[in-house]
mmCIF file of C-alpha atoms and ligand atoms in Angstrom:
data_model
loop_
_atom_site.group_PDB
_atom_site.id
_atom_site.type_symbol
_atom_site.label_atom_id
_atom_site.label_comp_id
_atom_site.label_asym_id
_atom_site.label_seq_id
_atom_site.Cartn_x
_atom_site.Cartn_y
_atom_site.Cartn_z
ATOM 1 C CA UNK A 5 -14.526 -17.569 9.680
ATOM 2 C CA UNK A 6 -17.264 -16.268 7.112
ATOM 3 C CA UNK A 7 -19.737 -18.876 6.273
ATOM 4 C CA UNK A 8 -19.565 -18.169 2.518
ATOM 5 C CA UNK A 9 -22.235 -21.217 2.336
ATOM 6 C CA UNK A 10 -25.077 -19.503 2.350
ATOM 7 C CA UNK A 11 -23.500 -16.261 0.286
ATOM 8 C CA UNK A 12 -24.347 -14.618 -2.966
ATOM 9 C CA UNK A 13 -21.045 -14.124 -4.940
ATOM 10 C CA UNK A 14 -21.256 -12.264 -8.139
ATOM 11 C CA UNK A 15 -18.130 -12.943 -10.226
ATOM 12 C CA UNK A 16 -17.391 -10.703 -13.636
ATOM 13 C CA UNK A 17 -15.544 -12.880 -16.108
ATOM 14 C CA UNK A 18 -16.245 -16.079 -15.039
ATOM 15 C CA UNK A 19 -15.962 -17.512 -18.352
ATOM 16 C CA UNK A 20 -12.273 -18.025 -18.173
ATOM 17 C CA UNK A 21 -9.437 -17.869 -15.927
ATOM 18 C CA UNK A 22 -9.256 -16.401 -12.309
ATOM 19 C CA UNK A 23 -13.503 -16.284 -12.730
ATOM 20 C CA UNK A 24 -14.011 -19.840 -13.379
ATOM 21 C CA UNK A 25 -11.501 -20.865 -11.231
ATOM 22 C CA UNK A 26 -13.208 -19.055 -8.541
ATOM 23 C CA UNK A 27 -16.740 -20.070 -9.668
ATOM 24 C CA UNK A 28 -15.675 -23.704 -8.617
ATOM 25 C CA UNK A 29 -13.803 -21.939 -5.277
ATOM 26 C CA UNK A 30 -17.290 -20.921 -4.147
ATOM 27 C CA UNK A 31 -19.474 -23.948 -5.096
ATOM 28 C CA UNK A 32 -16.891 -26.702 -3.152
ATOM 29 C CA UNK A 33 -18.509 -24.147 0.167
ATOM 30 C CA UNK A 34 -22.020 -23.873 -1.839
ATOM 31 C CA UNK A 35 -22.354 -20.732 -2.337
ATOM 32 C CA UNK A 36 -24.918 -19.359 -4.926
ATOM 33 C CA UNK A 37 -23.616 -17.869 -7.870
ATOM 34 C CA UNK A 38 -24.366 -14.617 -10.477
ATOM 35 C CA UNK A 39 -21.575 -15.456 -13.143
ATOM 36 C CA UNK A 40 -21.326 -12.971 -16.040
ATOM 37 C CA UNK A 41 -19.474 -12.821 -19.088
ATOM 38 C CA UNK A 42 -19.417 -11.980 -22.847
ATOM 39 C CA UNK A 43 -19.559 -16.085 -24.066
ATOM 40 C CA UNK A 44 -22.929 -17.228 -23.309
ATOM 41 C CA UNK A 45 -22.123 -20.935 -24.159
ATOM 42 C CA UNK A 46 -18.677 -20.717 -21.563
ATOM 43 C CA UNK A 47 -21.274 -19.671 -19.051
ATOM 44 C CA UNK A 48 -23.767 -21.959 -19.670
ATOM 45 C CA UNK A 49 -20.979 -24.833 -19.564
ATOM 46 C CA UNK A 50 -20.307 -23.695 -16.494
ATOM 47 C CA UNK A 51 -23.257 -23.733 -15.117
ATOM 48 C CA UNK A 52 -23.844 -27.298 -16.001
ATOM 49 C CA UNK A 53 -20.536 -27.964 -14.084
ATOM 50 C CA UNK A 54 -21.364 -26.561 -10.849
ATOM 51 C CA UNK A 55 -23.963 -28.389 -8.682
ATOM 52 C CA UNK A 56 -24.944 -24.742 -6.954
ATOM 53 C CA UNK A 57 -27.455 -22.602 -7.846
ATOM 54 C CA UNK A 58 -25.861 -20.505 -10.736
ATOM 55 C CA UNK A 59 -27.386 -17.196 -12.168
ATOM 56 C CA UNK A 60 -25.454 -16.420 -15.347
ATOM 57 C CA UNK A 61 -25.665 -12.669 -17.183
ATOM 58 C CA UNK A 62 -24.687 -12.628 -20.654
ATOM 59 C CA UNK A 63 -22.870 -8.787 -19.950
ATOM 60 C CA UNK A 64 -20.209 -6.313 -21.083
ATOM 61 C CA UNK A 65 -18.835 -4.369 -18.430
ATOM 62 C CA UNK A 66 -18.231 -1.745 -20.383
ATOM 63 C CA UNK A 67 -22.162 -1.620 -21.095
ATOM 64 C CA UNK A 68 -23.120 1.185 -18.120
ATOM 65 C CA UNK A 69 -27.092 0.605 -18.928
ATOM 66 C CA UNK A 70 -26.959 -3.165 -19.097
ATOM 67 C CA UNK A 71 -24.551 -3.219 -16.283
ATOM 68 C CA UNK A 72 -27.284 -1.828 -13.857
ATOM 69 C CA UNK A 73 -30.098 -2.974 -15.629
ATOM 70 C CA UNK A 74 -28.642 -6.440 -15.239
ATOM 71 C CA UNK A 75 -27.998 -5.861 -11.277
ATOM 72 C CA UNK A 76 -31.385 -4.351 -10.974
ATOM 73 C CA UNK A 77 -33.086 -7.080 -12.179
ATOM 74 C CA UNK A 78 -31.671 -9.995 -10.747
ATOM 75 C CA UNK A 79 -34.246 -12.963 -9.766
ATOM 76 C CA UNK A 80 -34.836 -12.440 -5.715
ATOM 77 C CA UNK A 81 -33.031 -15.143 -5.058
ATOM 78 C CA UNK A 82 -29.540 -13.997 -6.056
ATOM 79 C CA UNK A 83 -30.376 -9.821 -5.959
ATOM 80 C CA UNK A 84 -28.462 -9.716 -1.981
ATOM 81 C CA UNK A 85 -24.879 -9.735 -3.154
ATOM 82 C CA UNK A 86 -22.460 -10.439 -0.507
ATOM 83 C CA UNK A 87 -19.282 -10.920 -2.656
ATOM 84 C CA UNK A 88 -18.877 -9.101 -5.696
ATOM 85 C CA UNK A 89 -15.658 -10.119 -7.592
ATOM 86 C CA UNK A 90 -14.789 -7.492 -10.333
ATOM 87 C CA UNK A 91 -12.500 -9.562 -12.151
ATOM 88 C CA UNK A 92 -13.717 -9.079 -15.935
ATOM 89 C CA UNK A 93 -10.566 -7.327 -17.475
ATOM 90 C CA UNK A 94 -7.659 -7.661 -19.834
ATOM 91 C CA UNK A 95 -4.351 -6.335 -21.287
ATOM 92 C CA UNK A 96 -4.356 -5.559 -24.901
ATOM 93 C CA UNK A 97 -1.079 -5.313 -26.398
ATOM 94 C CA UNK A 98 2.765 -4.710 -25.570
ATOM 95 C CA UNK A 99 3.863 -1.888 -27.876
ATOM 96 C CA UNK A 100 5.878 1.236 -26.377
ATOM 97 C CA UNK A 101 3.842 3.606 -25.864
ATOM 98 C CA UNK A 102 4.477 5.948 -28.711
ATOM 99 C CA UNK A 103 3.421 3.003 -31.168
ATOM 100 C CA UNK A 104 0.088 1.891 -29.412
ATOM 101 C CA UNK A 105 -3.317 1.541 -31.033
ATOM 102 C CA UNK A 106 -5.228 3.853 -28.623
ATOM 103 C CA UNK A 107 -8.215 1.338 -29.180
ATOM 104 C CA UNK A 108 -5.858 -0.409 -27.054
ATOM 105 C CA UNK A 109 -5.814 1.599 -24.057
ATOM 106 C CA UNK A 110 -8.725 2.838 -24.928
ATOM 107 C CA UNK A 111 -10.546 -0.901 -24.518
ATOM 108 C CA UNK A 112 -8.513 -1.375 -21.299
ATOM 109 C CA UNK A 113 -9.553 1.775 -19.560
ATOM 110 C CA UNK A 114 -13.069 0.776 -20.704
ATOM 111 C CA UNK A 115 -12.948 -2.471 -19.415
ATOM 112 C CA UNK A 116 -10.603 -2.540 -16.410
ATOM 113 C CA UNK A 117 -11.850 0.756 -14.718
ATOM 114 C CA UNK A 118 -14.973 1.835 -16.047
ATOM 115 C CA UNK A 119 -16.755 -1.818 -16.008
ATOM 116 C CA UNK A 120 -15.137 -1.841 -12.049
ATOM 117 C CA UNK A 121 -17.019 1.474 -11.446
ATOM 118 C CA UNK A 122 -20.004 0.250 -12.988
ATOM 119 C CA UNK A 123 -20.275 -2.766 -11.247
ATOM 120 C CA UNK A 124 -19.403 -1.601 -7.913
ATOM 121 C CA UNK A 125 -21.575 1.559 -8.285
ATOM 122 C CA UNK A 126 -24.250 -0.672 -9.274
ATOM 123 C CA UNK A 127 -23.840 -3.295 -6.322
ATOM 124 C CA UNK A 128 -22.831 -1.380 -3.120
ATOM 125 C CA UNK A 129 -25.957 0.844 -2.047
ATOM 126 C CA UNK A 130 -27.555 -2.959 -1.531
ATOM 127 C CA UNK A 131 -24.482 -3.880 0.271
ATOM 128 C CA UNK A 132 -24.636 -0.576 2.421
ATOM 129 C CA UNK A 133 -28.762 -1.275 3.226
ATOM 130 C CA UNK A 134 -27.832 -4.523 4.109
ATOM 131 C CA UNK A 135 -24.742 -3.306 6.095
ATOM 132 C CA UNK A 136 -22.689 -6.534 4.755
ATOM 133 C CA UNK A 137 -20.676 -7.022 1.903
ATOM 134 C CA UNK A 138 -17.077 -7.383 0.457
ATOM 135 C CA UNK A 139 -15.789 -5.716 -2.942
ATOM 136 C CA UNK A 140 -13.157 -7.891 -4.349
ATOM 137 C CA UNK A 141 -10.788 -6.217 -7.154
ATOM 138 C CA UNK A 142 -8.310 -7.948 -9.469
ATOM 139 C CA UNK A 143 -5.607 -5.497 -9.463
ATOM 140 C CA UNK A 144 -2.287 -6.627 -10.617
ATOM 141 C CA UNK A 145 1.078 -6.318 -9.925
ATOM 142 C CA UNK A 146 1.953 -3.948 -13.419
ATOM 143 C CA UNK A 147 -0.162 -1.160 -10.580
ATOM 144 C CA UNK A 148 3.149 -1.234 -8.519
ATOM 145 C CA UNK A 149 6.084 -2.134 -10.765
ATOM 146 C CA UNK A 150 6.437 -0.974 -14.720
ATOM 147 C CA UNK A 151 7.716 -2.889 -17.297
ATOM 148 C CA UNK A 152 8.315 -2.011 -20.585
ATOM 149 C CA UNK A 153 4.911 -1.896 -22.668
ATOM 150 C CA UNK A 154 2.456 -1.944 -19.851
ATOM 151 C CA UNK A 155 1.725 1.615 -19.794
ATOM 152 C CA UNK A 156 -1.457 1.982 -20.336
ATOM 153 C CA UNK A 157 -2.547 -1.825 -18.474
ATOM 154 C CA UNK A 158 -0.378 -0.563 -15.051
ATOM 155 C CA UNK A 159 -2.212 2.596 -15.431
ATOM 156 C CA UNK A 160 -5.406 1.029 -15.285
ATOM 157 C CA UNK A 161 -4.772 -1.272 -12.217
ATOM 158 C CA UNK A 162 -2.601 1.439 -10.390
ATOM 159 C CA UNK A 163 -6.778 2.628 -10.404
ATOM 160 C CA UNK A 164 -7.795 -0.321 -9.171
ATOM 161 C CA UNK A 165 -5.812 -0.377 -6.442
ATOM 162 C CA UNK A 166 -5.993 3.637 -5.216
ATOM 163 C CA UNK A 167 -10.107 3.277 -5.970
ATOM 164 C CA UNK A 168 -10.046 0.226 -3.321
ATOM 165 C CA UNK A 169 -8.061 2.519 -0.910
ATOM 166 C CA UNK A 170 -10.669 5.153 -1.501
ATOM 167 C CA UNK A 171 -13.709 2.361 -0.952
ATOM 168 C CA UNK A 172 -12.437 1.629 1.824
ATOM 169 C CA UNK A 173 -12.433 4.953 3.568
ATOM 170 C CA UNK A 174 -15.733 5.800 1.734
ATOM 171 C CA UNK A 175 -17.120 2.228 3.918
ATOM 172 C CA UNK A 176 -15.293 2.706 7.109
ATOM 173 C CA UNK A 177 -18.218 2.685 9.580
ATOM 174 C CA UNK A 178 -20.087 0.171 7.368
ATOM 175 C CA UNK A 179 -19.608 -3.635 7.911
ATOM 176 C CA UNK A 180 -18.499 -3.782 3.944
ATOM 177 C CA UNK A 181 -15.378 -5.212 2.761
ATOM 178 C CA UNK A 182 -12.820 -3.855 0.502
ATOM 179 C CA UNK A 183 -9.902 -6.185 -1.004
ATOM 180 C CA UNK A 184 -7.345 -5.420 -3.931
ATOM 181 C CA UNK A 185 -5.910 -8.832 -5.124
ATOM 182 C CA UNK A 186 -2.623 -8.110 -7.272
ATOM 183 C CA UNK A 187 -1.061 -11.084 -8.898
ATOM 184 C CA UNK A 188 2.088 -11.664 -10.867
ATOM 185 C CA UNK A 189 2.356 -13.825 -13.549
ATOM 186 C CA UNK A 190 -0.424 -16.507 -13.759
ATOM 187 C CA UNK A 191 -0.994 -18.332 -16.646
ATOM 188 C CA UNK A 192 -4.770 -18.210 -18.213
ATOM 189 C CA UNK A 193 -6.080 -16.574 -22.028
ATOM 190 C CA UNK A 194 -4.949 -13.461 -20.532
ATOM 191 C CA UNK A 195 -1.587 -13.583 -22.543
ATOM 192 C CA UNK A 196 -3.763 -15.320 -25.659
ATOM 193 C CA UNK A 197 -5.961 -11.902 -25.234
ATOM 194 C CA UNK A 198 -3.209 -9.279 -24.790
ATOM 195 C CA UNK A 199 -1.690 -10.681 -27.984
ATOM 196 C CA UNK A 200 -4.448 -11.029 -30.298
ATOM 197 C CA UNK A 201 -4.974 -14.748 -30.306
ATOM 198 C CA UNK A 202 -1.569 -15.098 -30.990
ATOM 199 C CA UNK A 203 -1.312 -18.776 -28.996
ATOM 200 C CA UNK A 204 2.528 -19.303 -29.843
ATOM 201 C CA UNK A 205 3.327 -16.028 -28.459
ATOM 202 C CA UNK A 206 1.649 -16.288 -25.543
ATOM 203 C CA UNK A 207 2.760 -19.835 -24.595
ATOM 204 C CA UNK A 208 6.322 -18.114 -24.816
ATOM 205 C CA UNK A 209 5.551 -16.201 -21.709
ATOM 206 C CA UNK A 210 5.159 -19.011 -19.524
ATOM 207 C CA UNK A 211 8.019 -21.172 -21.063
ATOM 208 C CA UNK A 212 10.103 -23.229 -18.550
ATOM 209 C CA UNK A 213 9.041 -22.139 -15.962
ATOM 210 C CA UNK A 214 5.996 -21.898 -13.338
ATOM 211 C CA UNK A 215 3.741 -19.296 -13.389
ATOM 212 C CA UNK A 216 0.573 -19.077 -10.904
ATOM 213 C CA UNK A 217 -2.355 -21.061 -12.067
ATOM 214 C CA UNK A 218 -6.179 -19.395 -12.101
ATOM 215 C CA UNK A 219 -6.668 -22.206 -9.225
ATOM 216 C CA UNK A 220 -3.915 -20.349 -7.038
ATOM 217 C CA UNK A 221 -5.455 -16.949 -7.333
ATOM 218 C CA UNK A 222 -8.945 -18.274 -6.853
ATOM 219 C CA UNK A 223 -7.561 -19.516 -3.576
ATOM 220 C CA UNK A 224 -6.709 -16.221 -2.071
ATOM 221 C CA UNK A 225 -9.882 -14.909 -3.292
ATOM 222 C CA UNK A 226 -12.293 -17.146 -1.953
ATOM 223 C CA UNK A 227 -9.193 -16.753 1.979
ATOM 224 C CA UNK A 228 -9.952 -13.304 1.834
ATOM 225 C CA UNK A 229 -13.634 -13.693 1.722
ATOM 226 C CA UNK A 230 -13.676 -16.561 4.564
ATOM 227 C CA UNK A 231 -12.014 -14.389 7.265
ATOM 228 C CA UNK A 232 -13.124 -13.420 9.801
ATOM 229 C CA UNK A 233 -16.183 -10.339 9.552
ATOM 230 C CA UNK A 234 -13.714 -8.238 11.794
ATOM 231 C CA UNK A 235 -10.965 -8.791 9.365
ATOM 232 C CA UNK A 236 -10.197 -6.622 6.201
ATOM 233 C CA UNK A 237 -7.075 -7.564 3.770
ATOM 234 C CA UNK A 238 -6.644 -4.268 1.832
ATOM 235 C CA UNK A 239 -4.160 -5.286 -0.891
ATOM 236 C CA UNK A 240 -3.042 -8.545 -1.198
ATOM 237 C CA UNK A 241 0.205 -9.052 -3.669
ATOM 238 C CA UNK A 242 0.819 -12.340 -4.872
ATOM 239 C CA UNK A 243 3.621 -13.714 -7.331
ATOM 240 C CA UNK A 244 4.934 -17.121 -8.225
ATOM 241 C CA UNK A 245 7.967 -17.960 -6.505
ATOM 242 C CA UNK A 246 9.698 -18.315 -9.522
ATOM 243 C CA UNK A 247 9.046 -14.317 -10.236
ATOM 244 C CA UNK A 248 10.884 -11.002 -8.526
ATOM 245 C CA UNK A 249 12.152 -7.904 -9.199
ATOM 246 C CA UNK A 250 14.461 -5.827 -11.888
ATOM 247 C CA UNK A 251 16.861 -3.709 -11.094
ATOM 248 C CA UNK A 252 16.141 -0.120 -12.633
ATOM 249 C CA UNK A 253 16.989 -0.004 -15.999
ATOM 250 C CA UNK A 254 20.047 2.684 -16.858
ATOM 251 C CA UNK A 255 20.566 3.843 -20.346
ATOM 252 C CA UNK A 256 24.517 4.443 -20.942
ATOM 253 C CA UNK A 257 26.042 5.789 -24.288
ATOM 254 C CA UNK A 258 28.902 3.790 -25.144
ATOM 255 C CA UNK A 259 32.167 5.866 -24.373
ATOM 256 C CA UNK A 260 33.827 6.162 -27.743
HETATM 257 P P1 NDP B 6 -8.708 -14.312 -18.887
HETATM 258 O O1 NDP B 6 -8.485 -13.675 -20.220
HETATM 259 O O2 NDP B 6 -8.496 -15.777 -18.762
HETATM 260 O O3 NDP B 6 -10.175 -13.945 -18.352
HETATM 261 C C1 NDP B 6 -10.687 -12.655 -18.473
HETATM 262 C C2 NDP B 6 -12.185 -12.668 -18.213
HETATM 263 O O4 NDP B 6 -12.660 -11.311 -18.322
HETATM 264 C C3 NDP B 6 -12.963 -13.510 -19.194
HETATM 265 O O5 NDP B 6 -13.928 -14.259 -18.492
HETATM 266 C C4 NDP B 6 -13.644 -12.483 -20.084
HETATM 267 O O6 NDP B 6 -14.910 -12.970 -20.489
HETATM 268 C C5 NDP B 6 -13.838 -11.322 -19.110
HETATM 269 N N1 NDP B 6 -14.024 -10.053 -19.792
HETATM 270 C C6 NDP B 6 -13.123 -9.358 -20.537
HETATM 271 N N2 NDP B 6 -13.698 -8.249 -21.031
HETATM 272 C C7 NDP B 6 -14.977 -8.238 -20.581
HETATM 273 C C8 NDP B 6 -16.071 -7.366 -20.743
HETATM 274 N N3 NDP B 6 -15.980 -6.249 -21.490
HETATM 275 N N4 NDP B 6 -17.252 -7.656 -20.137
HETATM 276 C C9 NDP B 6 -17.355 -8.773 -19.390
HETATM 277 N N5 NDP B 6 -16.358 -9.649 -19.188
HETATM 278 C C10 NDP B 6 -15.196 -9.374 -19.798
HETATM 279 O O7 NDP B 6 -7.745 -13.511 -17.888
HETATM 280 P P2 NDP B 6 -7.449 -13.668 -16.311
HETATM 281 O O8 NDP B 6 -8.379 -14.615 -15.671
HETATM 282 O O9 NDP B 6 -6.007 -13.873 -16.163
HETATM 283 O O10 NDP B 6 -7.753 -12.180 -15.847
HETATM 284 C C11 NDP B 6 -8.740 -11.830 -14.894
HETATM 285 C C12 NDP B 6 -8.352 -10.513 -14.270
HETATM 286 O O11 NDP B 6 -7.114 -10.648 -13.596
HETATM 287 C C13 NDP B 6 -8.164 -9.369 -15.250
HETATM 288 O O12 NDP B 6 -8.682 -8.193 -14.665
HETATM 289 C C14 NDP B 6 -6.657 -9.281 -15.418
HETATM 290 O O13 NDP B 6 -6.233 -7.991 -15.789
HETATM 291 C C15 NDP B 6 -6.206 -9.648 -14.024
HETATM 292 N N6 NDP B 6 -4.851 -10.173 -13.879
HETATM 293 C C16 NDP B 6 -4.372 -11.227 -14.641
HETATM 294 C C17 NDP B 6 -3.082 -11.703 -14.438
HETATM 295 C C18 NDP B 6 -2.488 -12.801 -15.259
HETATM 296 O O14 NDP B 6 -1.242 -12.881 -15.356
HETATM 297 N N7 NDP B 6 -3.262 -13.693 -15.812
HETATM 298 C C19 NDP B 6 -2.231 -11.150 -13.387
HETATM 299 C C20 NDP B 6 -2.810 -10.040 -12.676
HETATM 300 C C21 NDP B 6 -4.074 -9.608 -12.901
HETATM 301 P P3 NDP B 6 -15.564 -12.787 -21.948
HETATM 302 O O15 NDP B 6 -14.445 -12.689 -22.933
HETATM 303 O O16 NDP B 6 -16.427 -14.002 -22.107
HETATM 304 O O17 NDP B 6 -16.374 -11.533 -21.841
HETATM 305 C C1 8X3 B 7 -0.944 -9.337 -15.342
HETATM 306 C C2 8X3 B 7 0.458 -9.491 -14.870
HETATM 307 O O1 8X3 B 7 2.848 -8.747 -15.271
HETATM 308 O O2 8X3 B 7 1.527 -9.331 -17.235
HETATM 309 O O3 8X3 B 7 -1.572 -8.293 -14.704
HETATM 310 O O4 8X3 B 7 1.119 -7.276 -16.062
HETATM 311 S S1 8X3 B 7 1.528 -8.660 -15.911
#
């Protein structure tokens, strides 16, 4: 397996869900930490949680300057990166999309494939000099399957997932890792974000039932960086059991 003990693991959005949860993932193994996010004081609370060294970089993603600026001028001791987990990224609303706000999509193309660029633009030439590494993506599963109101979200992580593919046969000859990790329905703010703070609403998604927890999906985060160095999991799909599929949808006009 990877000894992730002595590893550098820069998380984006560790100030809630699947990042936090996988900020504590990493520090049961000790590994050291860069944790970034938007809320200073989440980070800093954190920080004060995790008996690790811990980094933290008050960022926006969508910042291209202060993303590289940020990477470029990380104290020596966390600057070798050997997992980067581009997690910072959100849904922002549920409308059709002939109603959308295009701040909307235009926030979630921003966020979920521009900050990914940045931050793995600004990370890999390290990871190539050093000829380690592993890229780890939060993709979801709205890349493979629709659903009614996630057009411009599945758009964004159907890029996720095609720009890992493409990684991946960018790095093939390095020893750097590419993984796209696409969960299902997992309850953390995500649903709070996507519907404005809108707490009532969003508990209504994960009513009676059992969705994946940020714990779960920082558990197959942190198994696909412990493999192995020989092993690479390309896409990794997860859902709660309690989750599956549609049938397609057929629009028929009442006979008369
Ligand atoms: P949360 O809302 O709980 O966490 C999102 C994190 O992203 C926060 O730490 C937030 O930090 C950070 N973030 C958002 N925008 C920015 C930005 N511009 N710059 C820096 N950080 C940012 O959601 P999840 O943990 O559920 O989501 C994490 C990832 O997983 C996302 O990419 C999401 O699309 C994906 N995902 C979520 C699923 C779910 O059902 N929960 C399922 C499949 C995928 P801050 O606000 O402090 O900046
Ligand atoms: C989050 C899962 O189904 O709400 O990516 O799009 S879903």
């Amino acid at each position: 397996m990877t000894d992730l003990s002595k590893s550098t693991v820069f998380i984006t959005g560790a100030t809630s869900g699947f990042g936090a949860a996988a900020a504590h993932r990493f520090a049961q193994v000790g590994s050291r930490l860069v944790l970034c996010g938007r809320r200073t004081e989440r980070l800093e609370a954190l920080r004060a949680e995790l008996h690790v060294p811990v980094h933290i970089l008050t960022l926006d993603v969508r910042d291209r300057d202060a993303v590289f600026a940020a990477i470029e001028s990380l104290p020596p001791e966390f600057a070798e990166i050997d997992v980067l987990v581009n997690n910072a990224g959100l849904a922002a609303g549920l409308g059709k999309a002939h109603e959308a706000d295009l701040d909307d999509w235009d926030v979630m193309v921003d966020t979920n494939i521009k900050g990914v660029m940045y931050c793995t633009r600004a990370v890999l030439p390290g990871m190539i000099a050093r000829n380690r590494g592993h890229l780890i993506q939060l993709g979801s599963v709205a890349a493979t399957y629709p659903y009614p109101g996630g057009n411009a979200y599945g758009g964004t992580k159907a890029f996720v997932a095609q720009f890992s593919l493409g990684l991946r046969s960018d790095l093939v000859g390095t020893k750097v890792r590419v993984t796209v990790i696409e969960p299902g329905l997992c309850e953390t703010e995500f649903s709070i974000v996507r519907f404005r703070g809108d707490v009532e609403r969003a508990n209504k998604v994960y009513e009676n039932t059992t969705p994946l927890t940020g714990d779960d999906v920082a558990e197959c985060i942190f198994w696909t960086a412990s493999l192995p160095a020989n092993i690479n999991i390309n896409r990794l799909e997860v859902m709660p059991v309690v989750q599956a599929f549609s049938p397609f949808t057929i629009h028929r006009v009442p006979s008369t």
